PDB file of C-alpha atoms in Angstrom:
ATOM      1  CA  MET A  28     233.543 -85.140   3.193  1.00  0.00           C
ATOM      2  CA  ALA A  29     234.751 -88.890   3.157  1.00  0.00           C
ATOM      3  CA  LEU A  30     238.121 -89.922   1.949  1.00  0.00           C
ATOM      4  CA  MET A  31     238.210 -92.924   0.277  1.00  0.00           C
ATOM      5  CA  ARG A  32     241.734 -94.748  -0.791  1.00  0.00           C
ATOM      6  CA  TYR A  33     242.399 -95.021  -4.656  1.00  0.00           C
ATOM      7  CA  GLU A  34     243.126 -98.374  -5.938  1.00  0.00           C
ATOM      8  CA  PRO A  35     242.985 -98.129  -9.710  1.00  0.00           C
ATOM      9  CA  TRP A  36     242.748-102.026 -10.218  1.00  0.00           C
ATOM     10  CA  SER A  37     239.813-102.869  -7.951  1.00  0.00           C
ATOM     11  CA  LEU A  38     237.079-101.736 -10.170  1.00  0.00           C
ATOM     12  CA  LEU A  39     238.769-103.734 -12.895  1.00  0.00           C
ATOM     13  CA  ASN A  40     239.427-106.979 -10.518  1.00  0.00           C
ATOM     14  CA  GLN A  41     235.632-106.669  -9.681  1.00  0.00           C
ATOM     15  CA  LEU A  42     234.289-106.573 -13.195  1.00  0.00           C
ATOM     16  CA  SER A  43     236.489-109.347 -14.033  1.00  0.00           C
ATOM     17  CA  ARG A  44     234.744-111.521 -11.287  1.00  0.00           C
ATOM     18  CA  GLU A  45     231.233-110.623 -12.084  1.00  0.00           C
ATOM     19  CA  LEU A  46     232.111-111.897 -15.787  1.00  0.00           C
ATOM     20  CA  GLU A  47     233.764-114.896 -14.622  1.00  0.00           C
ATOM     21  CA  ARG A  48     230.783-115.429 -12.135  1.00  0.00           C
ATOM     22  CA  MET A  49     228.182-114.727 -14.905  1.00  0.00           C
ATOM     23  CA  GLN A  50     229.748-116.954 -17.267  1.00  0.00           C
ATOM     24  CA  GLY A  51     229.991-119.896 -14.931  1.00  0.00           C
ATOM     25  CA  SER A  52     233.509-120.132 -15.542  1.00  0.00           C
ATOM     26  CA  ASP A  53     234.593-119.358 -11.607  1.00  0.00           C
ATOM     27  CA  GLN A  54     235.579-122.672 -10.690  1.00  0.00           C
ATOM     28  CA  ARG A  55     236.475-122.083  -6.946  1.00  0.00           C
ATOM     29  CA  GLU A  56     234.390-123.864  -4.351  1.00  0.00           C
ATOM     30  CA  GLU A  57     234.164-120.931  -1.921  1.00  0.00           C
ATOM     31  CA  PRO A  58     232.042-117.605  -2.393  1.00  0.00           C
ATOM     32  CA  ALA A  59     234.170-114.756  -3.710  1.00  0.00           C
ATOM     33  CA  ILE A  60     236.239-113.171  -0.718  1.00  0.00           C
ATOM     34  CA  THR A  61     236.392-109.276  -0.995  1.00  0.00           C
ATOM     35  CA  ALA A  62     238.633-107.427   1.357  1.00  0.00           C
ATOM     36  CA  ASP A  63     238.332-103.964   2.330  1.00  0.00           C
ATOM     37  CA  TRP A  64     242.370-103.570   2.921  1.00  0.00           C
ATOM     38  CA  SER A  65     245.356-105.897   2.809  1.00  0.00           C
ATOM     39  CA  PRO A  66     248.197-105.599   5.503  1.00  0.00           C
ATOM     40  CA  ALA A  67     251.599-105.086   4.784  1.00  0.00           C
ATOM     41  CA  VAL A  68     253.611-108.872   5.020  1.00  0.00           C
ATOM     42  CA  ASP A  69     257.366-109.341   5.606  1.00  0.00           C
ATOM     43  CA  ILE A  70     258.548-112.959   4.980  1.00  0.00           C
ATOM     44  CA  ARG A  71     261.862-114.476   6.084  1.00  0.00           C
ATOM     45  CA  GLU A  72     263.747-117.609   5.480  1.00  0.00           C
ATOM     46  CA  GLU A  73     265.704-119.045   8.320  1.00  0.00           C
ATOM     47  CA  SER A  74     267.558-122.097   8.258  1.00  0.00           C
ATOM     48  CA  ASP A  75     264.692-124.240  10.207  1.00  0.00           C
ATOM     49  CA  GLY A  76     261.850-122.273   8.653  1.00  0.00           C
ATOM     50  CA  TYR A  77     259.992-119.618   7.326  1.00  0.00           C
ATOM     51  CA  VAL A  78     258.941-116.436   9.802  1.00  0.00           C
ATOM     52  CA  LEU A  79     255.954-114.020   8.301  1.00  0.00           C
ATOM     53  CA  HIS A  80     255.047-110.796  10.116  1.00  0.00           C
ATOM     54  CA  ALA A  81     252.195-108.970   9.325  1.00  0.00           C
ATOM     55  CA  ASP A  82     251.078-105.348  10.280  1.00  0.00           C
ATOM     56  CA  LEU A  83     247.561-105.314  11.825  1.00  0.00           C
ATOM     57  CA  PRO A  84     247.355-102.673  14.590  1.00  0.00           C
ATOM     58  CA  GLY A  85     244.374-102.284  16.230  1.00  0.00           C
ATOM     59  CA  VAL A  86     243.153-105.646  15.365  1.00  0.00           C
ATOM     60  CA  ASP A  87     242.008-107.890  17.732  1.00  0.00           C
ATOM     61  CA  PRO A  88     243.775-111.202  17.949  1.00  0.00           C
ATOM     62  CA  LYS A  89     240.459-112.932  18.459  1.00  0.00           C
ATOM     63  CA  ASP A  90     239.473-111.565  15.096  1.00  0.00           C
ATOM     64  CA  ILE A  91     242.464-112.803  13.081  1.00  0.00           C
ATOM     65  CA  GLU A  92     242.123-116.372  11.368  1.00  0.00           C
ATOM     66  CA  VAL A  93     244.945-118.473  10.177  1.00  0.00           C
ATOM     67  CA  HIS A  94     244.185-121.462   8.239  1.00  0.00           C
ATOM     68  CA  MET A  95     246.808-123.730   6.244  1.00  0.00           C
ATOM     69  CA  GLU A  96     245.239-126.029   3.059  1.00  0.00           C
ATOM     70  CA  SER A  97     246.610-127.859   0.304  1.00  0.00           C
ATOM     71  CA  GLY A  98     249.930-125.814   0.195  1.00  0.00           C
ATOM     72  CA  VAL A  99     248.237-122.156   0.738  1.00  0.00           C
ATOM     73  CA  LEU A 100     248.876-120.111   3.925  1.00  0.00           C
ATOM     74  CA  THR A 101     245.545-117.966   4.782  1.00  0.00           C
ATOM     75  CA  ILE A 102     245.410-114.705   6.900  1.00  0.00           C
ATOM     76  CA  ARG A 103     241.984-113.050   7.163  1.00  0.00           C
ATOM     77  CA  GLY A 104     240.258-111.104   9.695  1.00  0.00           C
ATOM     78  CA  GLU A 105     238.529-107.749  10.282  1.00  0.00           C
ATOM     79  CA  ARG A 106     239.672-104.313  12.231  1.00  0.00           C
ATOM     80  CA  ARG A 107     236.275-103.317  13.446  1.00  0.00           C
ATOM     81  CA  HIS A 108     234.370-100.161  12.748  1.00  0.00           C
ATOM     82  CA  GLU A 109     233.949 -97.434  15.270  1.00  0.00           C
ATOM     83  CA  SER A 110     230.325 -96.390  15.948  1.00  0.00           C
ATOM     84  CA  LYS A 111     228.962 -93.881  13.910  1.00  0.00           C
ATOM     85  CA  GLU A 112     228.415 -91.316  16.981  1.00  0.00           C
ATOM     86  CA  GLU A 113     232.045 -91.299  17.146  1.00  0.00           C
ATOM     87  CA  ARG A 114     232.661 -90.750  13.760  1.00  0.00           C
ATOM     88  CA  GLU A 115     230.425 -87.546  12.945  1.00  0.00           C
ATOM     89  CA  ASN A 116     233.306 -85.076  14.837  1.00  0.00           C
ATOM     90  CA  TYR A 117     236.218 -86.314  12.569  1.00  0.00           C
ATOM     91  CA  LYS A 118     237.544 -84.005  10.312  1.00  0.00           C
ATOM     92  CA  ARG A 119     239.677 -86.735   8.622  1.00  0.00           C
ATOM     93  CA  ILE A 120     239.544 -90.552   8.419  1.00  0.00           C
ATOM     94  CA  GLU A 121     242.448 -92.387   7.041  1.00  0.00           C
ATOM     95  CA  ARG A 122     242.876 -95.333   8.866  1.00  0.00           C
ATOM     96  CA  VAL A 123     241.328 -98.140   7.027  1.00  0.00           C
ATOM     97  CA  ARG A 124     238.590-100.307   8.978  1.00  0.00           C
ATOM     98  CA  GLY A 125     236.772-103.737   7.892  1.00  0.00           C
ATOM     99  CA  THR A 126     238.091-107.112   6.450  1.00  0.00           C
ATOM    100  CA  PHE A 127     241.393-108.118   5.044  1.00  0.00           C
ATOM    101  CA  PHE A 128     242.829-110.975   3.529  1.00  0.00           C
ATOM    102  CA  ARG A 129     245.754-112.561   2.278  1.00  0.00           C
ATOM    103  CA  ARG A 130     247.218-115.994   0.934  1.00  0.00           C
ATOM    104  CA  PHE A 131     250.413-117.214   0.410  1.00  0.00           C
ATOM    105  CA  SER A 132     251.641-120.406  -1.629  1.00  0.00           C
ATOM    106  CA  LEU A 133     253.969-122.441   0.726  1.00  0.00           C
ATOM    107  CA  PRO A 134     257.077-124.331  -0.376  1.00  0.00           C
ATOM    108  CA  ASP A 135     257.231-127.850  -0.222  1.00  0.00           C
ATOM    109  CA  THR A 136     259.900-127.707   2.460  1.00  0.00           C
ATOM    110  CA  ALA A 137     256.825-126.290   4.672  1.00  0.00           C
ATOM    111  CA  ASP A 138     256.130-128.444   7.585  1.00  0.00           C
ATOM    112  CA  SER A 139     252.319-127.577   7.578  1.00  0.00           C
ATOM    113  CA  ASP A 140     251.564-129.574  10.661  1.00  0.00           C
ATOM    114  CA  ASN A 141     253.625-127.484  13.233  1.00  0.00           C
ATOM    115  CA  ILE A 142     252.898-124.018  11.892  1.00  0.00           C
ATOM    116  CA  SER A 143     252.343-121.688  15.097  1.00  0.00           C
ATOM    117  CA  ALA A 144     251.213-117.950  15.209  1.00  0.00           C
ATOM    118  CA  ARG A 145     250.956-115.195  17.681  1.00  0.00           C
ATOM    119  CA  CYS A 146     250.145-111.889  17.756  1.00  0.00           C
ATOM    120  CA  GLN A 147     251.874-109.142  19.959  1.00  0.00           C
ATOM    121  CA  ASN A 148     251.993-105.097  19.390  1.00  0.00           C
ATOM    122  CA  GLY A 149     249.736-105.226  16.467  1.00  0.00           C
ATOM    123  CA  VAL A 150     252.215-107.660  14.558  1.00  0.00           C
ATOM    124  CA  LEU A 151     250.819-111.308  13.610  1.00  0.00           C
ATOM    125  CA  GLU A 152     254.213-113.561  13.840  1.00  0.00           C
ATOM    126  CA  VAL A 153     253.471-116.936  11.737  1.00  0.00           C
ATOM    127  CA  ARG A 154     256.087-119.126  12.341  1.00  0.00           C
ATOM    128  CA  ILE A 155     256.279-122.203   9.734  1.00  0.00           C
ATOM    129  CA  PRO A 156     258.797-125.075  10.251  1.00  0.00           C
ATOM    130  CA  LYS A 157     260.730-126.739   7.543  1.00  0.00           C
ATOM    131  CA  HIS A 158     260.619-130.603   7.284  1.00  0.00           C
ATOM    132  CA  ALA A 159     262.994-132.130   9.039  1.00  0.00           C
ATOM    133  CA  GLN A 160     264.194-134.283   6.095  1.00  0.00           C
ATOM    134  CA  VAL A 161     264.491-131.368   3.669  1.00  0.00           C
ATOM    135  CA  GLN A 162     267.757-129.813   5.614  1.00  0.00           C
ATOM    136  CA  PRO A 163     270.677-129.652   3.682  1.00  0.00           C
ATOM    137  CA  ARG A 164     273.848-131.641   5.266  1.00  0.00           C
ATOM    138  CA  ARG A 165     276.842-131.647   4.367  1.00  0.00           C
ATOM    139  CA  ILE A 166     278.453-134.685   2.806  1.00  0.00           C
ATOM    140  CA  THR A 167     282.299-135.361   3.457  1.00  0.00           C
ATOM    141  CA  VAL A 168     284.084-136.297  -0.048  1.00  0.00           C
ATOM    142  CA  GLU A 169     286.772-139.399   1.019  1.00  0.00           C
ATOM    143  CA  GLY A 170     290.143-139.219  -0.993  1.00  0.00           C
TER     144      GLY A 170
END
C-alpha cells in the first residue's frame, strides 16, 4: 500500500491550469511547471541584503538550479528516486521524491547581479545583496 501526501488544492489548481490551457488564455512563455514537493524556506532581511534558506535534505547540489530573471528568483531541482528494487521491501515511504519548484519576487532594492548560492548539510543558502545606493543614511539637521 503506497502512502500519498494529501494536498487538497492540487486537484483544483490542476483543473484551473487545464482550463486556461484549453481556452488559450495561458500567456506564460514557458510550459506549465509542475512540482512533486515544495521545500520549506526562511527569508531574512539584513542591513546589507536578504538571506534565503531552503531545506533540501538529500538533494545533490548539482541537481539544484537558481535563476534570477525580471525580479523573480527561481529555485528548482530534483530529489532523485531510489531504484524500484530497494523500495519493494519498504513498509512505509514518507520522504517525498521528485522535482521541486519555488519562486520569489524580489524587491527593487535587491542587487540581482551579485546573488550567490551555496548548499551545505542539506540547506541551500542564497544571499541577495542590496544595492549600495539604497542603503539608508542619516542626515544631520543643522540648527
